[in-house]
Amino acid sequence: MDQRRWEDLDVDCLLIVLGKVGMESLLLGVPFVCKSWYKASLDPSFWQCLILPDFHDGFMVARFSYFAKNQFWIATPFYRKFIRQYRMSKYRFSMTGFVKLVVSRSCGNATSLSLPECSNRLLRLVANTCPSLKALTLPRNFVLRESSIIMELTEKLKHLESLSLGNDIDITEILSQISLHCKNFRRLDVFRASLCKDKALSIVKFVPNIEYLSLRRAIIRRCDLITILQGCRELVFLDVSGTGFDEGDHEISMFASHISNFRCKGLMHDKICGVKN
């Protein structure tokens, strides 16, 4: 009996199969089976959700100091394998070039993007090549260096619904621009934010209809949290875990009674506060 070759697999069946594999397989496995599989792997529909793996091994960075961050030998296995598969010099690899490659395969149809590393240059690339983007996640250690990049992002990403920030720098300006250009915006995630009165008020002022808000491990005063609870009445999810508030705080629970999923683990608590209507 003749053995069927991989390249003889029906195209429709192949597309169904490839639609179930992740980005790692589409980059490091599928293209190297045969030419027809490589061609099929370029279908833009497979590149709409782009969750890029972390570049550095966190354990290795912690062990070998801050200065090791620029060394490729502590890169995660995904990127080391990528360089081997594509026969690339590790000294020529750049995250900007990698993001360009991945984003280009979406042909402008990417709707979700999570970046392991970032720069203002990379954000401009995203804004120019991903006009359909609905969800953007920035790394926790990223700090915006130019406020002008905010204007460029929000003006071009008009479909943006969700934003995860590495910090709360310029959050007031970011939200002011989002309110002008991103009419469907409904989710904000800021890790370890330092939310003063003005920043809490900016959330209420610029995105009062926000539905999902995560402020894990934020530094926030009780009065400012109450400001958000009173001003954002459309919230269905709020995570203030690690902020010092917990399920025993009756006043906070009362103001959060309209939120179906309210997470308020205190610094020393394990339980999740489920406040229901």
PDB file of C-alpha atoms in Angstrom:
ATOM      1  CA  MET A   1       0.000   0.000   0.000  1.00  0.00           C
ATOM      2  CA  ASP A   2       1.320   3.442  -0.922  1.00  0.00           C
ATOM      3  CA  GLN A   3       2.034   5.674   2.023  1.00  0.00           C
ATOM      4  CA  ARG A   4       0.357   9.076   1.774  1.00  0.00           C
ATOM      5  CA  ARG A   5       2.583  12.099   1.998  1.00  0.00           C
ATOM      6  CA  TRP A   6       1.908  15.017   4.326  1.00  0.00           C
ATOM      7  CA  GLU A   7       1.685  17.410   1.396  1.00  0.00           C
ATOM      8  CA  ASP A   8      -1.216  15.372  -0.015  1.00  0.00           C
ATOM      9  CA  LEU A   9      -3.472  16.151   2.952  1.00  0.00           C
ATOM     10  CA  ASP A  10      -6.687  17.876   1.864  1.00  0.00           C
ATOM     11  CA  VAL A  11      -6.310  21.653   2.193  1.00  0.00           C
ATOM     12  CA  ASP A  12      -9.596  22.139   4.059  1.00  0.00           C
ATOM     13  CA  CYS A  13      -8.652  19.438   6.569  1.00  0.00           C
ATOM     14  CA  LEU A  14      -5.207  20.963   6.966  1.00  0.00           C
ATOM     15  CA  LEU A  15      -6.639  24.394   7.725  1.00  0.00           C
ATOM     16  CA  ILE A  16      -8.908  22.901  10.386  1.00  0.00           C
ATOM     17  CA  VAL A  17      -5.943  21.163  12.008  1.00  0.00           C
ATOM     18  CA  LEU A  18      -3.715  24.238  11.911  1.00  0.00           C
ATOM     19  CA  GLY A  19      -6.488  26.333  13.396  1.00  0.00           C
ATOM     20  CA  LYS A  20      -6.178  24.270  16.577  1.00  0.00           C
ATOM     21  CA  VAL A  21      -2.429  24.634  17.107  1.00  0.00           C
ATOM     22  CA  GLY A  22      -0.734  27.576  18.765  1.00  0.00           C
ATOM     23  CA  MET A  23       1.702  30.188  17.564  1.00  0.00           C
ATOM     24  CA  GLU A  24       4.702  28.141  18.662  1.00  0.00           C
ATOM     25  CA  SER A  25       3.736  25.256  16.373  1.00  0.00           C
ATOM     26  CA  LEU A  26       2.927  27.627  13.509  1.00  0.00           C
ATOM     27  CA  LEU A  27       6.411  29.124  13.761  1.00  0.00           C
ATOM     28  CA  LEU A  28       8.623  26.252  14.840  1.00  0.00           C
ATOM     29  CA  GLY A  29       6.941  23.099  13.597  1.00  0.00           C
ATOM     30  CA  VAL A  30       4.380  23.341  10.815  1.00  0.00           C
ATOM     31  CA  PRO A  31       6.470  25.341   8.269  1.00  0.00           C
ATOM     32  CA  PHE A  32       9.189  22.681   8.299  1.00  0.00           C
ATOM     33  CA  VAL A  33       6.943  19.730   7.401  1.00  0.00           C
ATOM     34  CA  CYS A  34       6.648  20.591   3.709  1.00  0.00           C
ATOM     35  CA  LYS A  35       6.092  23.558   1.387  1.00  0.00           C
ATOM     36  CA  SER A  36       2.311  23.191   1.294  1.00  0.00           C
ATOM     37  CA  TRP A  37       2.136  23.220   5.091  1.00  0.00           C
ATOM     38  CA  TYR A  38       4.369  26.285   5.235  1.00  0.00           C
ATOM     39  CA  LYS A  39       2.078  28.070   2.785  1.00  0.00           C
ATOM     40  CA  ALA A  40      -1.006  27.070   4.765  1.00  0.00           C
ATOM     41  CA  SER A  41       0.571  28.311   8.015  1.00  0.00           C
ATOM     42  CA  LEU A  42       0.629  31.837   6.576  1.00  0.00           C
ATOM     43  CA  ASP A  43      -3.174  32.090   6.531  1.00  0.00           C
ATOM     44  CA  PRO A  44      -3.944  35.406   8.338  1.00  0.00           C
ATOM     45  CA  SER A  45      -6.789  33.809  10.293  1.00  0.00           C
ATOM     46  CA  PHE A  46      -4.206  31.896  12.358  1.00  0.00           C
ATOM     47  CA  TRP A  47      -2.468  35.093  13.411  1.00  0.00           C
ATOM     48  CA  GLN A  48      -5.279  37.117  14.980  1.00  0.00           C
ATOM     49  CA  CYS A  49      -4.421  36.344  18.616  1.00  0.00           C
ATOM     50  CA  LEU A  50      -0.710  37.014  19.165  1.00  0.00           C
ATOM     51  CA  ILE A  51       0.413  36.130  22.683  1.00  0.00           C
ATOM     52  CA  LEU A  52       4.190  36.354  22.490  1.00  0.00           C
ATOM     53  CA  PRO A  53       6.175  34.306  25.030  1.00  0.00           C
ATOM     54  CA  ASP A  54       8.446  35.990  27.559  1.00  0.00           C
ATOM     55  CA  PHE A  55      11.909  36.525  26.134  1.00  0.00           C
ATOM     56  CA  HIS A  56      14.011  36.189  29.295  1.00  0.00           C
ATOM     57  CA  ASP A  57      14.018  33.354  31.790  1.00  0.00           C
ATOM     58  CA  GLY A  58      12.937  35.099  34.993  1.00  0.00           C
ATOM     59  CA  PHE A  59      14.809  32.644  37.224  1.00  0.00           C
ATOM     60  CA  MET A  60      18.050  33.123  35.299  1.00  0.00           C
ATOM     61  CA  VAL A  61      17.716  36.911  35.371  1.00  0.00           C
ATOM     62  CA  ALA A  62      17.220  36.841  39.144  1.00  0.00           C
ATOM     63  CA  ARG A  63      20.155  34.511  39.615  1.00  0.00           C
ATOM     64  CA  PHE A  64      22.676  36.224  37.359  1.00  0.00           C
ATOM     65  CA  SER A  65      21.800  39.857  38.048  1.00  0.00           C
ATOM     66  CA  TYR A  66      20.242  42.702  36.124  1.00  0.00           C
ATOM     67  CA  PHE A  67      23.098  42.925  33.637  1.00  0.00           C
ATOM     68  CA  ALA A  68      22.302  39.456  32.310  1.00  0.00           C
ATOM     69  CA  LYS A  69      19.087  40.772  30.748  1.00  0.00           C
ATOM     70  CA  ASN A  70      20.914  41.710  27.571  1.00  0.00           C
ATOM     71  CA  GLN A  71      22.427  38.257  27.132  1.00  0.00           C
ATOM     72  CA  PHE A  72      20.777  35.787  24.768  1.00  0.00           C
ATOM     73  CA  TRP A  73      21.907  32.787  26.800  1.00  0.00           C
ATOM     74  CA  ILE A  74      19.156  33.456  29.330  1.00  0.00           C
ATOM     75  CA  ALA A  75      16.453  33.601  26.669  1.00  0.00           C
ATOM     76  CA  THR A  76      13.526  31.230  27.100  1.00  0.00           C
ATOM     77  CA  PRO A  77      13.598  27.937  25.130  1.00  0.00           C
ATOM     78  CA  PHE A  78      11.073  29.248  22.582  1.00  0.00           C
ATOM     79  CA  TYR A  79      13.417  31.940  21.243  1.00  0.00           C
ATOM     80  CA  ARG A  80      16.485  29.727  21.352  1.00  0.00           C
ATOM     81  CA  LYS A  81      14.634  27.151  19.299  1.00  0.00           C
ATOM     82  CA  PHE A  82      13.422  29.870  16.916  1.00  0.00           C
ATOM     83  CA  ILE A  83      17.007  30.895  16.180  1.00  0.00           C
ATOM     84  CA  ARG A  84      18.066  27.306  15.597  1.00  0.00           C
ATOM     85  CA  GLN A  85      15.121  26.528  13.324  1.00  0.00           C
ATOM     86  CA  TYR A  86      15.630  29.599  11.170  1.00  0.00           C
ATOM     87  CA  ARG A  87      19.436  29.280  11.223  1.00  0.00           C
ATOM     88  CA  MET A  88      19.844  32.794  12.527  1.00  0.00           C
ATOM     89  CA  SER A  89      22.764  34.235  14.433  1.00  0.00           C
ATOM     90  CA  LYS A  90      21.795  34.972  18.014  1.00  0.00           C
ATOM     91  CA  TYR A  91      23.550  38.318  17.639  1.00  0.00           C
ATOM     92  CA  ARG A  92      21.188  39.321  14.813  1.00  0.00           C
ATOM     93  CA  PHE A  93      17.987  38.486  16.661  1.00  0.00           C
ATOM     94  CA  SER A  94      15.888  41.437  17.842  1.00  0.00           C
ATOM     95  CA  MET A  95      12.493  41.539  19.481  1.00  0.00           C
ATOM     96  CA  THR A  96      11.437  44.321  17.106  1.00  0.00           C
ATOM     97  CA  GLY A  97      12.256  42.140  14.115  1.00  0.00           C
ATOM     98  CA  PHE A  98      10.436  39.184  15.650  1.00  0.00           C
ATOM     99  CA  VAL A  99       7.304  41.233  16.337  1.00  0.00           C
ATOM    100  CA  LYS A 100       7.416  42.571  12.773  1.00  0.00           C
ATOM    101  CA  LEU A 101       7.482  39.006  11.455  1.00  0.00           C
ATOM    102  CA  VAL A 102       4.573  37.815  13.571  1.00  0.00           C
ATOM    103  CA  VAL A 103       2.445  40.921  13.059  1.00  0.00           C
ATOM    104  CA  SER A 104       2.986  40.882   9.286  1.00  0.00           C
ATOM    105  CA  ARG A 105       1.448  37.419   9.110  1.00  0.00           C
ATOM    106  CA  SER A 106      -1.828  38.774  10.442  1.00  0.00           C
ATOM    107  CA  CYS A 107      -2.083  41.071   7.391  1.00  0.00           C
ATOM    108  CA  GLY A 108      -3.551  43.777   9.614  1.00  0.00           C
ATOM    109  CA  ASN A 109      -6.175  41.448  11.127  1.00  0.00           C
ATOM    110  CA  ALA A 110      -4.625  40.915  14.576  1.00  0.00           C
ATOM    111  CA  THR A 111      -7.183  41.546  17.319  1.00  0.00           C
ATOM    112  CA  SER A 112      -5.128  40.646  20.399  1.00  0.00           C
ATOM    113  CA  LEU A 113      -1.433  41.265  21.092  1.00  0.00           C
ATOM    114  CA  SER A 114       0.675  40.630  24.177  1.00  0.00           C
ATOM    115  CA  LEU A 115       4.257  41.930  24.066  1.00  0.00           C
ATOM    116  CA  PRO A 116       7.039  40.447  26.247  1.00  0.00           C
ATOM    117  CA  GLU A 117       9.251  43.489  25.681  1.00  0.00           C
ATOM    118  CA  CYS A 118       8.397  46.911  24.384  1.00  0.00           C
ATOM    119  CA  SER A 119       9.648  50.275  23.201  1.00  0.00           C
ATOM    120  CA  ASN A 120       8.011  53.361  21.772  1.00  0.00           C
ATOM    121  CA  ARG A 121       9.302  52.317  18.349  1.00  0.00           C
ATOM    122  CA  LEU A 122       7.581  48.961  18.711  1.00  0.00           C
ATOM    123  CA  LEU A 123       4.339  50.618  19.801  1.00  0.00           C
ATOM    124  CA  ARG A 124       4.377  52.763  16.675  1.00  0.00           C
ATOM    125  CA  LEU A 125       4.810  49.611  14.619  1.00  0.00           C
ATOM    126  CA  VAL A 126       1.806  48.056  16.355  1.00  0.00           C
ATOM    127  CA  ALA A 127      -0.341  51.157  15.843  1.00  0.00           C
ATOM    128  CA  ASN A 128       0.521  51.308  12.143  1.00  0.00           C
ATOM    129  CA  THR A 129       0.141  47.619  11.321  1.00  0.00           C
ATOM    130  CA  CYS A 130      -2.636  46.417  13.643  1.00  0.00           C
ATOM    131  CA  PRO A 131      -5.600  48.774  13.086  1.00  0.00           C
ATOM    132  CA  SER A 132      -8.095  46.079  14.142  1.00  0.00           C
ATOM    133  CA  LEU A 133      -6.476  45.502  17.533  1.00  0.00           C
ATOM    134  CA  LYS A 134      -8.971  45.094  20.377  1.00  0.00           C
ATOM    135  CA  ALA A 135      -6.696  43.957  23.203  1.00  0.00           C
ATOM    136  CA  LEU A 136      -3.137  45.096  23.955  1.00  0.00           C
ATOM    137  CA  THR A 137      -0.946  43.867  26.810  1.00  0.00           C
ATOM    138  CA  LEU A 138       2.301  45.690  27.614  1.00  0.00           C
ATOM    139  CA  PRO A 139       5.074  44.221  29.802  1.00  0.00           C
ATOM    140  CA  ARG A 140       5.111  45.162  33.469  1.00  0.00           C
ATOM    141  CA  ASN A 141       8.531  46.787  33.300  1.00  0.00           C
ATOM    142  CA  PHE A 142       7.670  49.035  30.373  1.00  0.00           C
ATOM    143  CA  VAL A 143       7.629  52.780  31.005  1.00  0.00           C
ATOM    144  CA  LEU A 144       6.298  55.187  28.407  1.00  0.00           C
ATOM    145  CA  ARG A 145       9.096  57.579  27.461  1.00  0.00           C
ATOM    146  CA  GLU A 146       7.143  59.887  25.190  1.00  0.00           C
ATOM    147  CA  SER A 147       3.617  61.059  25.909  1.00  0.00           C
ATOM    148  CA  SER A 148       3.142  61.632  22.171  1.00  0.00           C
ATOM    149  CA  ILE A 149       3.048  57.874  21.613  1.00  0.00           C
ATOM    150  CA  ILE A 150      -0.261  57.812  23.507  1.00  0.00           C
ATOM    151  CA  MET A 151      -1.870  60.037  20.906  1.00  0.00           C
ATOM    152  CA  GLU A 152      -0.578  57.880  18.088  1.00  0.00           C
ATOM    153  CA  LEU A 153      -1.829  54.690  19.695  1.00  0.00           C
ATOM    154  CA  THR A 154      -5.329  55.803  20.560  1.00  0.00           C
ATOM    155  CA  GLU A 155      -5.930  57.676  17.318  1.00  0.00           C
ATOM    156  CA  LYS A 156      -5.061  54.590  15.262  1.00  0.00           C
ATOM    157  CA  LEU A 157      -6.389  51.829  17.527  1.00  0.00           C
ATOM    158  CA  LYS A 158      -9.998  52.965  17.457  1.00  0.00           C
ATOM    159  CA  HIS A 159     -11.281  49.429  18.090  1.00  0.00           C
ATOM    160  CA  LEU A 160      -9.292  49.002  21.308  1.00  0.00           C
ATOM    161  CA  GLU A 161     -11.405  47.436  24.059  1.00  0.00           C
ATOM    162  CA  SER A 162      -8.805  46.187  26.524  1.00  0.00           C
ATOM    163  CA  LEU A 163      -5.459  47.536  27.753  1.00  0.00           C
ATOM    164  CA  SER A 164      -3.026  45.981  30.223  1.00  0.00           C
ATOM    165  CA  LEU A 165      -0.338  48.377  31.422  1.00  0.00           C
ATOM    166  CA  GLY A 166       2.958  47.579  33.058  1.00  0.00           C
ATOM    167  CA  ASN A 167       2.602  50.610  35.330  1.00  0.00           C
ATOM    168  CA  ASP A 168       0.398  53.622  35.907  1.00  0.00           C
ATOM    169  CA  ILE A 169       2.722  56.273  34.443  1.00  0.00           C
ATOM    170  CA  ASP A 170       0.676  58.799  32.448  1.00  0.00           C
ATOM    171  CA  ILE A 171      -2.518  56.840  33.113  1.00  0.00           C
ATOM    172  CA  THR A 172      -4.562  60.046  33.277  1.00  0.00           C
ATOM    173  CA  GLU A 173      -3.416  61.130  29.830  1.00  0.00           C
ATOM    174  CA  ILE A 174      -3.853  57.622  28.456  1.00  0.00           C
ATOM    175  CA  LEU A 175      -7.450  57.438  29.672  1.00  0.00           C
ATOM    176  CA  SER A 176      -8.250  60.927  28.415  1.00  0.00           C
ATOM    177  CA  GLN A 177      -7.194  59.907  24.906  1.00  0.00           C
ATOM    178  CA  ILE A 178      -8.975  56.566  25.145  1.00  0.00           C
ATOM    179  CA  SER A 179     -12.209  58.385  25.992  1.00  0.00           C
ATOM    180  CA  LEU A 180     -11.873  60.401  22.775  1.00  0.00           C
ATOM    181  CA  HIS A 181     -10.861  57.707  20.321  1.00  0.00           C
ATOM    182  CA  CYS A 182     -11.728  54.241  21.700  1.00  0.00           C
ATOM    183  CA  LYS A 183     -15.495  54.232  22.087  1.00  0.00           C
ATOM    184  CA  ASN A 184     -15.732  50.486  22.822  1.00  0.00           C
ATOM    185  CA  PHE A 185     -13.123  50.473  25.584  1.00  0.00           C
ATOM    186  CA  ARG A 186     -14.238  48.362  28.557  1.00  0.00           C
ATOM    187  CA  ARG A 187     -11.240  46.679  30.245  1.00  0.00           C
ATOM    188  CA  LEU A 188      -8.188  48.070  32.088  1.00  0.00           C
ATOM    189  CA  ASP A 189      -5.482  46.132  33.933  1.00  0.00           C
ATOM    190  CA  VAL A 190      -2.775  48.001  35.846  1.00  0.00           C
ATOM    191  CA  PHE A 191      -0.427  45.975  38.050  1.00  0.00           C
ATOM    192  CA  ARG A 192       1.011  47.516  41.221  1.00  0.00           C
ATOM    193  CA  ALA A 193      -0.364  50.931  40.423  1.00  0.00           C
ATOM    194  CA  SER A 194       0.056  53.874  42.743  1.00  0.00           C
ATOM    195  CA  LEU A 195      -3.400  55.392  42.489  1.00  0.00           C
ATOM    196  CA  CYS A 196      -3.640  58.829  44.000  1.00  0.00           C
ATOM    197  CA  LYS A 197      -6.844  60.857  44.128  1.00  0.00           C
ATOM    198  CA  ASP A 198      -6.328  62.373  40.671  1.00  0.00           C
ATOM    199  CA  LYS A 199      -5.749  58.987  39.029  1.00  0.00           C
ATOM    200  CA  ALA A 200      -8.815  57.473  40.682  1.00  0.00           C
ATOM    201  CA  LEU A 201     -10.869  60.439  39.494  1.00  0.00           C
ATOM    202  CA  SER A 202      -9.486  60.046  35.960  1.00  0.00           C
ATOM    203  CA  ILE A 203     -10.844  56.492  35.813  1.00  0.00           C
ATOM    204  CA  VAL A 204     -14.290  57.736  36.814  1.00  0.00           C
ATOM    205  CA  LYS A 205     -14.147  60.758  34.515  1.00  0.00           C
ATOM    206  CA  PHE A 206     -12.770  59.225  31.331  1.00  0.00           C
ATOM    207  CA  VAL A 207     -13.993  55.602  31.427  1.00  0.00           C
ATOM    208  CA  PRO A 208     -17.102  55.652  33.649  1.00  0.00           C
ATOM    209  CA  ASN A 209     -18.660  52.774  31.696  1.00  0.00           C
ATOM    210  CA  ILE A 210     -15.707  50.434  32.148  1.00  0.00           C
ATOM    211  CA  GLU A 211     -16.774  46.844  32.858  1.00  0.00           C
ATOM    212  CA  TYR A 212     -13.534  45.081  33.837  1.00  0.00           C
ATOM    213  CA  LEU A 213     -10.933  46.703  36.078  1.00  0.00           C
ATOM    214  CA  SER A 214      -7.915  45.018  37.658  1.00  0.00           C
ATOM    215  CA  LEU A 215      -5.822  46.917  40.205  1.00  0.00           C
ATOM    216  CA  ARG A 216      -3.940  44.041  41.807  1.00  0.00           C
ATOM    217  CA  ARG A 217      -1.404  45.045  44.456  1.00  0.00           C
ATOM    218  CA  ALA A 218      -2.199  48.697  43.938  1.00  0.00           C
ATOM    219  CA  ILE A 219      -1.419  51.370  46.486  1.00  0.00           C
ATOM    220  CA  ILE A 220      -4.796  53.017  46.905  1.00  0.00           C
ATOM    221  CA  ARG A 221      -6.554  54.777  49.763  1.00  0.00           C
ATOM    222  CA  ARG A 222      -9.970  53.693  50.935  1.00  0.00           C
ATOM    223  CA  CYS A 223     -11.596  56.968  49.840  1.00  0.00           C
ATOM    224  CA  ASP A 224     -10.136  56.644  46.334  1.00  0.00           C
ATOM    225  CA  LEU A 225     -11.341  53.048  45.978  1.00  0.00           C
ATOM    226  CA  ILE A 226     -14.802  54.192  47.061  1.00  0.00           C
ATOM    227  CA  THR A 227     -14.627  56.955  44.429  1.00  0.00           C
ATOM    228  CA  ILE A 228     -14.118  54.292  41.753  1.00  0.00           C
ATOM    229  CA  LEU A 229     -16.851  52.045  43.167  1.00  0.00           C
ATOM    230  CA  GLN A 230     -19.347  54.908  43.217  1.00  0.00           C
ATOM    231  CA  GLY A 231     -18.401  56.334  39.834  1.00  0.00           C
ATOM    232  CA  CYS A 232     -18.061  53.175  37.713  1.00  0.00           C
ATOM    233  CA  ARG A 233     -21.515  51.640  37.983  1.00  0.00           C
ATOM    234  CA  GLU A 234     -21.128  49.370  34.948  1.00  0.00           C
ATOM    235  CA  LEU A 235     -18.389  47.276  36.543  1.00  0.00           C
ATOM    236  CA  VAL A 236     -18.992  43.527  36.443  1.00  0.00           C
ATOM    237  CA  PHE A 237     -15.427  42.604  37.458  1.00  0.00           C
ATOM    238  CA  LEU A 238     -13.080  44.370  39.865  1.00  0.00           C
ATOM    239  CA  ASP A 239      -9.851  42.909  41.237  1.00  0.00           C
ATOM    240  CA  VAL A 240      -8.203  44.780  44.099  1.00  0.00           C
ATOM    241  CA  SER A 241      -6.336  41.771  45.457  1.00  0.00           C
ATOM    242  CA  GLY A 242      -3.307  42.593  47.550  1.00  0.00           C
ATOM    243  CA  THR A 243      -4.349  46.154  48.289  1.00  0.00           C
ATOM    244  CA  GLY A 244      -5.104  45.542  51.956  1.00  0.00           C
ATOM    245  CA  PHE A 245      -8.886  45.318  51.612  1.00  0.00           C
ATOM    246  CA  ASP A 246     -10.643  42.003  52.241  1.00  0.00           C
ATOM    247  CA  GLU A 247     -14.030  40.349  52.523  1.00  0.00           C
ATOM    248  CA  GLY A 248     -14.403  41.580  56.093  1.00  0.00           C
ATOM    249  CA  ASP A 249     -14.496  45.204  55.020  1.00  0.00           C
ATOM    250  CA  HIS A 250     -18.249  45.792  55.152  1.00  0.00           C
ATOM    251  CA  GLU A 251     -18.166  49.357  53.849  1.00  0.00           C
ATOM    252  CA  ILE A 252     -16.197  48.404  50.742  1.00  0.00           C
ATOM    253  CA  SER A 253     -18.433  45.361  50.216  1.00  0.00           C
ATOM    254  CA  MET A 254     -21.512  47.575  50.409  1.00  0.00           C
ATOM    255  CA  PHE A 255     -20.221  49.979  47.751  1.00  0.00           C
ATOM    256  CA  ALA A 256     -19.229  46.986  45.585  1.00  0.00           C
ATOM    257  CA  SER A 257     -22.598  45.242  45.853  1.00  0.00           C
ATOM    258  CA  HIS A 258     -23.409  45.964  42.195  1.00  0.00           C
ATOM    259  CA  ILE A 259     -20.303  44.094  40.990  1.00  0.00           C
ATOM    260  CA  SER A 260     -20.945  40.417  40.244  1.00  0.00           C
ATOM    261  CA  ASN A 261     -17.257  39.430  40.473  1.00  0.00           C
ATOM    262  CA  PHE A 262     -15.428  41.427  43.129  1.00  0.00           C
ATOM    263  CA  ARG A 263     -12.005  40.110  44.147  1.00  0.00           C
ATOM    264  CA  CYS A 264     -10.586  41.687  47.254  1.00  0.00           C
ATOM    265  CA  LYS A 265      -8.001  39.397  48.754  1.00  0.00           C
ATOM    266  CA  GLY A 266      -6.095  41.253  51.428  1.00  0.00           C
ATOM    267  CA  LEU A 267      -2.338  41.059  51.753  1.00  0.00           C
ATOM    268  CA  MET A 268      -2.556  38.167  54.194  1.00  0.00           C
ATOM    269  CA  HIS A 269      -5.806  36.539  53.017  1.00  0.00           C
ATOM    270  CA  ASP A 270      -6.445  33.590  50.714  1.00  0.00           C
ATOM    271  CA  LYS A 271     -10.153  33.884  50.016  1.00  0.00           C
ATOM    272  CA  ILE A 272     -11.813  35.699  47.156  1.00  0.00           C
ATOM    273  CA  CYS A 273     -14.596  38.031  48.085  1.00  0.00           C
ATOM    274  CA  GLY A 274     -17.631  37.171  45.987  1.00  0.00           C
ATOM    275  CA  VAL A 275     -20.042  40.051  46.386  1.00  0.00           C
ATOM    276  CA  LYS A 276     -23.363  39.505  44.705  1.00  0.00           C
ATOM    277  CA  ASN A 277     -26.330  41.685  44.009  1.00  0.00           C
TER     278      ASN A 277
END
